[in-house]
Amino acid sequence: MREPAYTLTAGPTGGWPAVEAAMGAPLVYDYDPLFLERFARTERKVAELFRTAGDVVLMQGEAVLGLEAAARALVRPGMTALNLVSGVYAKWFGIWLAECGANLVEVEVPYDEAIPVEAVARALEDHPETTLVAVVHSETPSGVLNPLREIAEVVRAHGALMLADVVSSLAGEELDVDGWGLDLCVAGPQKCLAGPPGMSLVAVSERAWDAIRDNPAAPRGSFLSLLDWKDRWIDGGRTAFPYTPSVVDVAGVEAACDVVIDTGLQASIDMHRRAARATRAGVEAMGLRLWARDASYAASCVTAVAAPDGVDVLAALAHIRERYGVMLSPGYGELKEQLFRLGHMGPAAASLTPVLALAALGRGLADLGLEVTIGEGVDAALRELAGA
Amino acid sequence: MREPAYTLTAGPTGGWPAVEAAMGAPLVYDYDPLFLERFARTERKVAELFRTAGDVVLMQGEAVLGLEAAARALVRPGMTALNLVSGVYAKWFGIWLAECGANLVEVEVPYDEAIPVEAVARALEDHPETTLVAVVHSETPSGVLNPLREIAEVVRAHGALMLADVVSSLAGEELDVDGWGLDLCVAGPQKCLAGPPGMSLVAVSERAWDAIRDNPAAPRGSFLSLLDWKDRWIDGGRTAFPYTPSVVDVAGVEAACDVVIDTGLQASIDMHRRAARATRAGVEAMGLRLWARDASYAASCVTAVAAPDGVDVLAALAHIRERYGVMLSPGYGELKEQLFRLGHMGPAAASLTPVLALAALGRGLADLGLEVTIGEGVDAALRELAGA
Amino acid sequence: MREPAYTLTAGPTGGWPAVEAAMGAPLVYDYDPLFLERFARTERKVAELFRTAGDVVLMQGEAVLGLEAAARALVRPGMTALNLVSGVYAKWFGIWLAECGANLVEVEVPYDEAIPVEAVARALEDHPETTLVAVVHSETPSGVLNPLREIAEVVRAHGALMLADVVSSLAGEELDVDGWGLDLCVAGPQKCLAGPPGMSLVAVSERAWDAIRDNPAAPRGSFLSLLDWKDRWIDGGRTAFPYTPSVVDVAGVEAACDVVIDTGLQASIDMHRRAARATRAGVEAMGLRLWARDASYAASCVTAVAAPDGVDVLAALAHIRERYGVMLSPGYGELKEQLFRLGHMGPAAASLTPVLALAALGRGLADLGLEVTIGEGVDAALRELAGA
Amino acid sequence: MREPAYTLTAGPTGGWPAVEAAMGAPLVYDYDPLFLERFARTERKVAELFRTAGDVVLMQGEAVLGLEAAARALVRPGMTALNLVSGVYAKWFGIWLAECGANLVEVEVPYDEAIPVEAVARALEDHPETTLVAVVHSETPSGVLNPLREIAEVVRAHGALMLADVVSSLAGEELDVDGWGLDLCVAGPQKCLAGPPGMSLVAVSERAWDAIRDNPAAPRGSFLSLLDWKDRWIDGGRTAFPYTPSVVDVAGVEAACDVVIDTGLQASIDMHRRAARATRAGVEAMGLRLWARDASYAASCVTAVAAPDGVDVLAALAHIRERYGVMLSPGYGELKEQLFRLGHMGPAAASLTPVLALAALGRGLADLGLEVTIGEGVDAALRELAGA
């Protein structure tokens, strides 16, 4: 089989040329003075995208590592943790919270809806002992966005720590770590940054560090340890890593940050939103159904499309990949065979690329015998992209 | 500061051009059919280098992750584990064994010596309840090689599981996972493979899987879990990853394996040995002192050189890097300021590159006022490289 | 201004990833044994695409060099040369023929038509002294294809030498150098091969070599000399170049040939034809007018679209490039401001890419106030691409 | 056979990583606005290295093209041209001058000597009708440097045009096009710039343009035409190329210029000189004989070494390439089998790389049975590189 012509997935998504060039550059030693500088510089660039003056930890391993590290660092056995569930990833995160010994409280909504802020307030009233609240900002598996800013406001008022999975929202949705008072955020470079899928980008507030340091159960001397990075690298003057970082991934992440910074953070967010609007308009005009019940909380990173009755999602995607060289995503987890996901992150959100994803899905379904008004979908999407 | 002209370190080492090209290729989705094939194919290529017909797990994260994963998977609280210590990494590994709850027994020798096989036999006699033995094949921090084949023979006779850190020996030293009966081996791609420093390459025997499955303390549902890979990916028919693998690192690892396979595994080992012999001959002829007390157990991956009296290792290395663009390594851990390490792995072991490392070290020390007979060192090294 | 997201032009066109990787590889010496092998190997690969067992000359310089070299090599002052003109490039070629001293006879048709075979026969009857006939197979400036096979038949029957500009037809249109008896063909790698725009690929028959050798005016000891390549490189046993070839371009050309050979030459031609059909269907369904008067002779490499009345071609293209990041081409030469050209060569002919070009042109024109039925165009194109 | 580990030749030489990255970037259309900007910007960067405020023409084709173009542009049949010959390239250039119809006067010295300035003065006195003087600044085939500044002074005083082949001196030797009053200079990017071997970099003074315009024999409408570039591209406002430039080579040339400009032009020249000094010192200390009779005119780009009696140069180089992976050059033209040439241009002049070339040559000759004091050579070279 040939390489895909277009990777328009839920991530890893196709990268920017500058990212690919950076990762093809000569390998260097992690203690090369140039790499030490690059590592520290990349932390600050990631911090700029997070909008934080606080610490950023660049862990080696895709965002799942950062999320597990966060859970293990913050959960003390017996503490009460409120987990807000509007999708697959949040559900899985709750398993970690419980496994780490938290007394788990959950607010759960159907996976095609966002968490209502009032429900958070209510849960905190019901469980005033809650000291940690976890939420997924943008649920990549289903393309649903939660009102993080409003939720964080409630949580801060209550005094609990706010932990947010922003894996697929960084650089694609509004996010203001310091302004919103988020204590621990985990992002991934392989989503809206269109970088490599090998790192966890973690923002940690001073309050969060205090909590972690006070937690005897927080990992130390472990690949899962945030504290090792704090003690050895950050507070040690940035001369010693707790373990060998991936020099290649760091180069890729820096290049990805540079693309966003050169574009402008707000322009990057606008581009992702416009691509998402165009895709949603296209999907509906093609006669297909959006998964998110309300466009107001549809995510900027991917658009989830409900599979029409009788369509075998995986077979349809395999056909599209083989016949047209376009790689799209199915759903994820329990939603795997219920959804098509059209990714619009990084290059896939730029130019007219959203049209390619629509044409691929539409034509693929038409090949299988469905009636799809592809042209109308493309027209609608182009109007959005044109701002017409 | 400019990029280094030559990276002749203890790893990450400068990569092969084919590796760098592979990592600069377009990013793909982890569930792209091409990537699924590549991942499975890369497992078999790594297995070929390990000389095993058993399972290979490709974890996302440098070898320290694989080592921690191995310790957590195999150690049951209360079991007796024998740790063989001839260097910094083995010492650290013992801390994990103990932290996981093992009753730790150690055989320790000075860090410029190898473990004597008899000492292992004796320790097992003294501690017949031992069910796990851990050893570092090639101690990168000090360039010392342990007699893994002979040790494994003793351990198998005793019936314990044999866990080996082969991070820097794979493709550079003789290694025969199935033939020697090794149960769990962890290698790194950034050493003799001259690939990227972002993965753990783990060979697991059936006996080891049985032990892990029986161990209630073995991580499950965790970034540190070997079992997740076994259950979800390997036994699940290689269609679902436990988490997103780094598509970039896998491409780099496959390319690195291809270089070794094209060269021939034995030819690769011979090349590393010849480079090591040349470097040792050069060091001695320059009037410097090798760290390893006996050449018979000096490693093929790096040559450790005892710092001459009064020399500030880090300052000397900084001078060599700045003035000549050559990056060498200091010692590691507690040996950091006592050693220079000249790496000869991958491209750094090929061609006349060992001469560059010698010239850089020799001239760098001469600049600092030492008497170093550089020319004689280079002559001696070239004679070895020429087979003259 | 940012890099273009998509280069869908009349060439240089966006390259295959394998081509770009080959050109980013380490620079080598032209007399490196590996490069000598590569150069000879690339000649045979190009010959395979030409379908010739004869000599192939790889000149350093874009196809204009090869064409000038061909004219200067074959034209003897005073000979009669018949030039078949259906477009800008053929017209320019006639200027060279005359300048070299040929007694020039031309058959000319409007630039939206192909040369009728009968007109060639008639011209040869009228000018029986003709010893050279020149034709452009595929006129890139206007997307018109001439019936080369049939023309060549007439020319061979007459006994004249047949010189063909196949710059944009190689690998995109049927072409059989030996089978059709073509004496000298010049192709470019930056068209349907989707390689770099820095070489001339020249196929030369024995008859042509004889004529060149007999021609005292043929350049010798010159950058424009085909004979230098024949004498020094080909007949000299392929050990000495007449001048330094571009090691980078040769690497790119070889990689581009490999893509076509792996795909299959016929499959490559079919892909280009399908893309052209889809684009033409799309253009017409969008309510725009094709330039070629008859689809039967519309070229596979680019589709020329007549600019609607009142549209400023260059301004429209600049808008499309700036707003959507898509680079399309205007006409060329005297047709520059009368045409839009949508390129579909190499990657631009693969996958659903033709839809991108249609959407870009359609939406760009709509932004300028034209009524364009973009959706219908995309629907029509997709039906062709689907073979539906 | 494997790729060479080191390309330390007379050019094409191994490139800078930034150059290779630039050439592996996505192919773009030559009329993309970004490329138009890049082309114009690259002209100014090349001009900066030439130290000229005048026009720079970037022709597509290695320097031989630029040299032929210069000869054809400047020579009017019947004019008297003085050609200064101290090597193979100058000798060949005289053939062009004569072929273009010049009344050729030559000053020739043995190829291991430089042209004495007095001989130029004398020749001009003897031939006061001379209107063009040609010289090769740095003879790459034999590593001899002519006193261009002093020669130009004499030529200007006389009033003739000064044409200089500076192919291998640009960025490696002192050169001041405007300051020294050079009228037409041709450089190559594959020498001290360590770029790709596919372009001619030509500086043209106003006086030279006047002469070319007045010359009815100067090529027009030809790949060999400098005037086409002047009329169409430069004076046409830099919007139209006379033919398609190689977008890849231009990217490579710009990147190569950036490396030199970032380093500093003077620092680049100093680096080349130091590398040449080190290599000469090494050659002599190894007991071998330098070809240049006097170090004062030995070139900075390559060091030519006289082959010891009885040594088969090509066989020795093949052995060194095969056994050690190091590519060196033989002589060129009639000197081919009399010389070894150690290139030290770009990366090959940086770091300790000259030592590699010495070690490769020395060890290669030792393998063939010669007595070579390699170590002493390396010591001597390192002392020069250290400035000790």
mmCIF file of C-alpha atoms in Angstrom, chain C residues 30-293:
data_model
loop_
_atom_site.group_PDB
_atom_site.id
_atom_site.type_symbol
_atom_site.label_atom_id
_atom_site.label_comp_id
_atom_site.label_asym_id
_atom_site.label_seq_id
_atom_site.Cartn_x
_atom_site.Cartn_y
_atom_site.Cartn_z
ATOM 1 C CA ASP C 30 30.349 13.241 -8.731
ATOM 2 C CA TYR C 31 33.165 10.705 -9.059
ATOM 3 C CA ASP C 32 32.156 8.811 -5.969
ATOM 4 C CA PRO C 33 31.696 5.209 -7.143
ATOM 5 C CA LEU C 34 28.171 5.277 -5.760
ATOM 6 C CA PHE C 35 27.269 8.303 -7.816
ATOM 7 C CA LEU C 36 28.767 6.886 -10.997
ATOM 8 C CA GLU C 37 26.526 3.864 -10.489
ATOM 9 C CA ARG C 38 23.525 6.025 -9.734
ATOM 10 C CA PHE C 39 24.004 8.106 -12.827
ATOM 11 C CA ALA C 40 24.184 5.066 -15.124
ATOM 12 C CA ARG C 41 21.246 3.439 -13.316
ATOM 13 C CA THR C 42 19.166 6.583 -13.675
ATOM 14 C CA GLU C 43 19.788 6.650 -17.411
ATOM 15 C CA ARG C 44 18.297 3.166 -17.669
ATOM 16 C CA LYS C 45 15.304 4.106 -15.542
ATOM 17 C CA VAL C 46 14.588 7.129 -17.679
ATOM 18 C CA ALA C 47 14.998 4.918 -20.752
ATOM 19 C CA GLU C 48 12.402 2.572 -19.306
ATOM 20 C CA LEU C 49 9.919 5.425 -19.091
ATOM 21 C CA PHE C 50 10.782 6.539 -22.622
ATOM 22 C CA ARG C 51 10.414 2.901 -23.714
ATOM 23 C CA THR C 52 13.720 2.948 -25.517
ATOM 24 C CA ALA C 53 16.703 0.664 -25.667
ATOM 25 C CA GLY C 54 18.731 3.537 -27.066
ATOM 26 C CA ASP C 55 20.882 6.144 -25.394
ATOM 27 C CA VAL C 56 19.568 8.565 -22.835
ATOM 28 C CA VAL C 57 21.494 11.729 -22.064
ATOM 29 C CA LEU C 58 20.912 13.411 -18.717
ATOM 30 C CA MET C 59 21.892 17.028 -19.188
ATOM 31 C CA GLN C 60 22.236 19.475 -16.328
ATOM 32 C CA GLY C 61 19.733 22.267 -16.956
ATOM 33 C CA GLU C 62 15.971 22.427 -17.369
ATOM 34 C CA ALA C 63 14.362 21.112 -20.550
ATOM 35 C CA VAL C 64 14.932 24.344 -22.455
ATOM 36 C CA LEU C 65 18.618 23.405 -22.442
ATOM 37 C CA GLY C 66 17.898 19.998 -23.931
ATOM 38 C CA LEU C 67 15.680 21.531 -26.580
ATOM 39 C CA GLU C 68 18.253 24.108 -27.577
ATOM 40 C CA ALA C 69 20.920 21.418 -27.570
ATOM 41 C CA ALA C 70 18.743 19.284 -29.834
ATOM 42 C CA ALA C 71 18.133 22.111 -32.291
ATOM 43 C CA ARG C 72 21.808 23.034 -32.464
ATOM 44 C CA ALA C 73 22.863 19.412 -32.819
ATOM 45 C CA LEU C 74 20.460 18.478 -35.583
ATOM 46 C CA VAL C 75 20.177 21.604 -37.694
ATOM 47 C CA ARG C 76 22.676 22.029 -40.493
ATOM 48 C CA PRO C 77 22.568 25.425 -42.126
ATOM 49 C CA GLY C 78 20.523 25.168 -45.271
ATOM 50 C CA MET C 79 18.572 22.041 -44.434
ATOM 51 C CA THR C 80 14.797 22.139 -44.516
ATOM 52 C CA ALA C 81 13.057 21.659 -41.177
ATOM 53 C CA LEU C 82 9.324 21.301 -40.735
ATOM 54 C CA ASN C 83 8.054 22.744 -37.485
ATOM 55 C CA LEU C 84 4.548 21.841 -36.311
ATOM 56 C CA VAL C 85 3.062 24.667 -34.305
ATOM 57 C CA SER C 86 0.039 24.372 -32.057
ATOM 58 C CA GLY C 87 1.283 26.444 -29.188
ATOM 59 C CA VAL C 88 3.784 28.799 -27.673
ATOM 60 C CA TYR C 89 6.638 26.366 -27.169
ATOM 61 C CA ALA C 90 6.555 25.096 -30.734
ATOM 62 C CA LYS C 91 6.568 28.667 -31.983
ATOM 63 C CA TRP C 92 9.654 29.412 -29.926
ATOM 64 C CA PHE C 93 11.313 26.248 -31.123
ATOM 65 C CA GLY C 94 10.926 27.441 -34.693
ATOM 66 C CA ILE C 95 12.943 30.517 -33.817
ATOM 67 C CA TRP C 96 15.853 28.289 -32.781
ATOM 68 C CA LEU C 97 15.552 26.195 -35.898
ATOM 69 C CA ALA C 98 15.721 29.288 -38.077
ATOM 70 C CA GLU C 99 18.507 30.817 -36.030
ATOM 71 C CA CYS C 100 20.552 27.650 -36.492
ATOM 72 C CA GLY C 101 20.192 28.159 -40.201
ATOM 73 C CA ALA C 102 17.356 25.881 -41.140
ATOM 74 C CA ASN C 103 15.122 26.641 -44.029
ATOM 75 C CA LEU C 104 11.995 26.734 -41.866
ATOM 76 C CA VAL C 105 8.626 25.394 -42.965
ATOM 77 C CA GLU C 106 5.774 25.615 -40.498
ATOM 78 C CA VAL C 107 2.363 24.067 -40.146
ATOM 79 C CA GLU C 108 0.503 26.197 -37.682
ATOM 80 C CA VAL C 109 -2.934 25.829 -36.123
ATOM 81 C CA PRO C 110 -4.703 28.007 -33.554
ATOM 82 C CA TYR C 111 -3.353 27.331 -30.091
ATOM 83 C CA ASP C 112 -6.542 25.668 -28.927
ATOM 84 C CA GLU C 113 -6.281 22.963 -31.548
ATOM 85 C CA ALA C 114 -4.045 19.987 -32.271
ATOM 86 C CA ILE C 115 -2.012 19.459 -35.439
ATOM 87 C CA PRO C 116 -3.954 17.373 -37.969
ATOM 88 C CA VAL C 117 -1.865 14.465 -39.237
ATOM 89 C CA GLU C 118 -2.953 15.172 -42.806
ATOM 90 C CA ALA C 119 -1.442 18.619 -42.604
ATOM 91 C CA VAL C 120 1.886 17.045 -41.807
ATOM 92 C CA ALA C 121 1.631 14.678 -44.740
ATOM 93 C CA ARG C 122 0.720 17.548 -47.024
ATOM 94 C CA ALA C 123 3.599 19.694 -45.842
ATOM 95 C CA LEU C 124 6.051 16.875 -46.447
ATOM 96 C CA GLU C 125 4.652 16.411 -49.910
ATOM 97 C CA ASP C 126 5.052 20.107 -50.558
ATOM 98 C CA HIS C 127 8.585 20.061 -49.113
ATOM 99 C CA PRO C 128 10.049 16.687 -49.979
ATOM 100 C CA GLU C 129 13.520 17.954 -49.137
ATOM 101 C CA THR C 130 12.580 18.098 -45.469
ATOM 102 C CA THR C 131 15.016 16.127 -43.306
ATOM 103 C CA LEU C 132 13.854 17.128 -39.847
ATOM 104 C CA VAL C 133 10.380 17.456 -38.346
ATOM 105 C CA ALA C 134 9.811 18.980 -34.933
ATOM 106 C CA VAL C 135 6.721 18.792 -32.787
ATOM 107 C CA VAL C 136 5.663 19.458 -29.227
ATOM 108 C CA HIS C 137 3.816 16.399 -27.948
ATOM 109 C CA SER C 138 2.021 18.129 -25.113
ATOM 110 C CA GLU C 139 1.864 21.921 -25.166
ATOM 111 C CA THR C 140 2.017 22.799 -21.488
ATOM 112 C CA PRO C 141 1.231 26.489 -22.077
ATOM 113 C CA SER C 142 -2.225 25.621 -23.376
ATOM 114 C CA GLY C 143 -2.839 21.996 -22.463
ATOM 115 C CA VAL C 144 -3.093 20.688 -25.999
ATOM 116 C CA LEU C 145 -1.860 17.234 -27.033
ATOM 117 C CA ASN C 146 -0.660 16.435 -30.549
ATOM 118 C CA PRO C 147 -1.062 12.978 -32.147
ATOM 119 C CA LEU C 148 2.609 12.140 -31.909
ATOM 120 C CA ARG C 149 2.328 8.483 -32.815
ATOM 121 C CA GLU C 150 0.457 9.224 -36.042
ATOM 122 C CA ILE C 151 2.675 12.157 -36.950
ATOM 123 C CA ALA C 152 5.772 10.058 -36.393
ATOM 124 C CA GLU C 153 4.424 7.391 -38.703
ATOM 125 C CA VAL C 154 4.087 9.886 -41.510
ATOM 126 C CA VAL C 155 7.498 11.328 -40.826
ATOM 127 C CA ARG C 156 9.216 7.939 -40.761
ATOM 128 C CA ALA C 157 7.558 7.002 -44.024
ATOM 129 C CA HIS C 158 9.024 10.147 -45.461
ATOM 130 C CA GLY C 159 12.428 9.440 -44.013
ATOM 131 C CA ALA C 160 13.004 12.628 -42.044
ATOM 132 C CA LEU C 161 14.246 12.706 -38.469
ATOM 133 C CA MET C 162 11.527 13.102 -35.857
ATOM 134 C CA LEU C 163 12.321 15.433 -32.985
ATOM 135 C CA ALA C 164 9.734 15.633 -30.197
ATOM 136 C CA ASP C 165 9.388 17.874 -27.186
ATOM 137 C CA VAL C 166 7.862 15.460 -24.685
ATOM 138 C CA VAL C 167 8.673 17.644 -21.709
ATOM 139 C CA SER C 168 5.271 17.355 -20.093
ATOM 140 C CA SER C 169 4.080 14.071 -21.557
ATOM 141 C CA LEU C 170 6.650 11.628 -20.201
ATOM 142 C CA ALA C 171 4.904 9.374 -17.653
ATOM 143 C CA GLY C 172 1.589 11.176 -18.217
ATOM 144 C CA GLU C 173 0.696 10.304 -21.795
ATOM 145 C CA GLU C 174 1.267 7.250 -23.901
ATOM 146 C CA LEU C 175 4.760 7.488 -25.366
ATOM 147 C CA ASP C 176 6.825 4.795 -27.051
ATOM 148 C CA VAL C 177 10.113 6.161 -28.312
ATOM 149 C CA ASP C 178 11.347 3.011 -30.001
ATOM 150 C CA GLY C 179 7.955 1.709 -31.084
ATOM 151 C CA TRP C 180 7.014 4.996 -32.709
ATOM 152 C CA GLY C 181 10.460 5.586 -34.131
ATOM 153 C CA LEU C 182 11.186 8.900 -32.471
ATOM 154 C CA ASP C 183 14.733 10.092 -33.088
ATOM 155 C CA LEU C 184 15.255 12.687 -30.452
ATOM 156 C CA CYS C 185 12.988 13.370 -27.488
ATOM 157 C CA VAL C 186 13.458 15.861 -24.703
ATOM 158 C CA ALA C 187 11.588 15.446 -21.428
ATOM 159 C CA GLY C 188 11.608 17.331 -18.149
ATOM 160 C CA PRO C 189 11.536 15.833 -14.680
ATOM 161 C CA GLN C 190 9.436 18.609 -13.160
ATOM 162 C CA LYS C 191 6.199 17.701 -14.910
ATOM 163 C CA CYS C 192 4.487 14.306 -14.719
ATOM 164 C CA LEU C 193 7.509 12.818 -12.937
ATOM 165 C CA ALA C 194 7.071 15.391 -10.175
ATOM 166 C CA GLY C 195 10.792 15.710 -9.771
ATOM 167 C CA PRO C 196 13.144 18.687 -9.677
ATOM 168 C CA PRO C 197 13.240 21.244 -12.498
ATOM 169 C CA GLY C 198 16.925 21.070 -13.166
ATOM 170 C CA MET C 199 17.542 18.503 -15.871
ATOM 171 C CA SER C 200 16.895 17.646 -19.476
ATOM 172 C CA LEU C 201 16.160 13.998 -20.158
ATOM 173 C CA VAL C 202 17.075 13.310 -23.759
ATOM 174 C CA ALA C 203 16.535 10.133 -25.756
ATOM 175 C CA VAL C 204 18.659 9.887 -28.891
ATOM 176 C CA SER C 205 18.362 7.243 -31.607
ATOM 177 C CA GLU C 206 21.310 5.893 -33.549
ATOM 178 C CA ARG C 207 19.999 7.708 -36.622
ATOM 179 C CA ALA C 208 20.033 10.927 -34.701
ATOM 180 C CA TRP C 209 23.573 10.359 -33.432
ATOM 181 C CA ASP C 210 24.692 9.744 -36.985
ATOM 182 C CA ALA C 211 23.134 12.984 -38.128
ATOM 183 C CA ILE C 212 24.670 14.890 -35.250
ATOM 184 C CA ARG C 213 28.111 13.455 -35.827
ATOM 185 C CA ASP C 214 27.862 14.391 -39.477
ATOM 186 C CA ASN C 215 26.847 17.924 -38.633
ATOM 187 C CA PRO C 216 29.882 20.204 -38.448
ATOM 188 C CA ALA C 217 27.719 22.852 -36.782
ATOM 189 C CA ALA C 218 26.751 20.594 -33.881
ATOM 190 C CA PRO C 219 28.206 21.990 -30.656
ATOM 191 C CA ARG C 220 31.335 20.310 -29.336
ATOM 192 C CA GLY C 221 33.155 21.242 -26.175
ATOM 193 C CA SER C 222 30.146 23.194 -24.994
ATOM 194 C CA PHE C 223 27.540 23.070 -22.253
ATOM 195 C CA LEU C 224 25.055 22.761 -25.114
ATOM 196 C CA SER C 225 26.725 19.716 -26.609
ATOM 197 C CA LEU C 226 24.994 16.370 -26.805
ATOM 198 C CA LEU C 227 28.042 14.947 -28.536
ATOM 199 C CA ASP C 228 30.271 15.648 -25.543
ATOM 200 C CA TRP C 229 28.016 13.370 -23.475
ATOM 201 C CA LYS C 230 28.069 10.715 -26.170
ATOM 202 C CA ASP C 231 31.824 10.769 -26.684
ATOM 203 C CA ARG C 232 33.049 11.374 -23.205
ATOM 204 C CA TRP C 233 30.493 9.695 -20.956
ATOM 205 C CA ILE C 234 28.559 7.110 -22.948
ATOM 206 C CA ASP C 235 31.127 5.833 -25.394
ATOM 207 C CA GLY C 236 33.917 6.470 -22.904
ATOM 208 C CA GLY C 237 32.584 3.706 -20.683
ATOM 209 C CA ARG C 238 30.712 5.928 -18.263
ATOM 210 C CA THR C 239 33.719 6.946 -16.209
ATOM 211 C CA ALA C 240 34.109 10.619 -17.123
ATOM 212 C CA PHE C 241 31.530 13.403 -17.254
ATOM 213 C CA PRO C 242 31.941 16.294 -19.687
ATOM 214 C CA TYR C 243 31.199 18.606 -16.758
ATOM 215 C CA THR C 244 30.021 18.220 -13.181
ATOM 216 C CA PRO C 245 26.482 16.880 -13.098
ATOM 217 C CA SER C 246 24.156 18.019 -10.353
ATOM 218 C CA VAL C 247 24.348 15.191 -7.878
ATOM 219 C CA VAL C 248 21.207 16.523 -6.227
ATOM 220 C CA ASP C 249 19.070 16.638 -9.355
ATOM 221 C CA VAL C 250 20.172 13.178 -10.401
ATOM 222 C CA ALA C 251 19.131 11.852 -7.007
ATOM 223 C CA GLY C 252 15.769 13.576 -7.431
ATOM 224 C CA VAL C 253 15.270 12.235 -10.929
ATOM 225 C CA GLU C 254 16.090 8.715 -9.876
ATOM 226 C CA ALA C 255 13.633 8.898 -6.997
ATOM 227 C CA ALA C 256 10.952 10.277 -9.322
ATOM 228 C CA CYS C 257 11.529 7.447 -11.805
ATOM 229 C CA ASP C 258 11.290 4.959 -8.962
ATOM 230 C CA VAL C 259 7.878 6.291 -7.993
ATOM 231 C CA VAL C 260 6.592 5.837 -11.536
ATOM 232 C CA ILE C 261 8.193 2.427 -11.966
ATOM 233 C CA ASP C 262 6.809 1.225 -8.637
ATOM 234 C CA THR C 263 3.381 2.539 -9.601
ATOM 235 C CA GLY C 264 3.690 1.085 -13.069
ATOM 236 C CA LEU C 265 4.141 3.256 -16.131
ATOM 237 C CA GLN C 266 0.690 2.494 -17.470
ATOM 238 C CA ALA C 267 -0.877 3.153 -14.078
ATOM 239 C CA SER C 268 0.918 6.479 -13.983
ATOM 240 C CA ILE C 269 -0.458 7.417 -17.388
ATOM 241 C CA ASP C 270 -3.946 6.291 -16.368
ATOM 242 C CA MET C 271 -3.741 8.378 -13.199
ATOM 243 C CA HIS C 272 -2.832 11.490 -15.155
ATOM 244 C CA ARG C 273 -5.604 10.897 -17.666
ATOM 245 C CA ARG C 274 -8.184 10.311 -14.975
ATOM 246 C CA ALA C 275 -7.125 13.477 -13.177
ATOM 247 C CA ALA C 276 -7.402 15.402 -16.442
ATOM 248 C CA ARG C 277 -10.841 13.981 -17.175
ATOM 249 C CA ALA C 278 -11.990 14.850 -13.676
ATOM 250 C CA THR C 279 -10.658 18.356 -13.959
ATOM 251 C CA ARG C 280 -12.267 18.955 -17.321
ATOM 252 C CA ALA C 281 -15.578 17.599 -16.082
ATOM 253 C CA GLY C 282 -15.290 19.849 -13.066
ATOM 254 C CA VAL C 283 -14.436 22.936 -15.047
ATOM 255 C CA GLU C 284 -17.404 22.500 -17.341
ATOM 256 C CA ALA C 285 -19.800 21.690 -14.522
ATOM 257 C CA MET C 286 -18.668 24.847 -12.755
ATOM 258 C CA GLY C 287 -19.824 26.787 -15.777
ATOM 259 C CA LEU C 288 -16.361 27.676 -17.017
ATOM 260 C CA ARG C 289 -14.970 27.127 -20.497
ATOM 261 C CA LEU C 290 -12.164 24.757 -21.417
ATOM 262 C CA TRP C 291 -9.538 26.251 -23.661
ATOM 263 C CA ALA C 292 -8.919 23.164 -25.792
ATOM 264 C CA ARG C 293 -11.583 23.136 -28.453
#
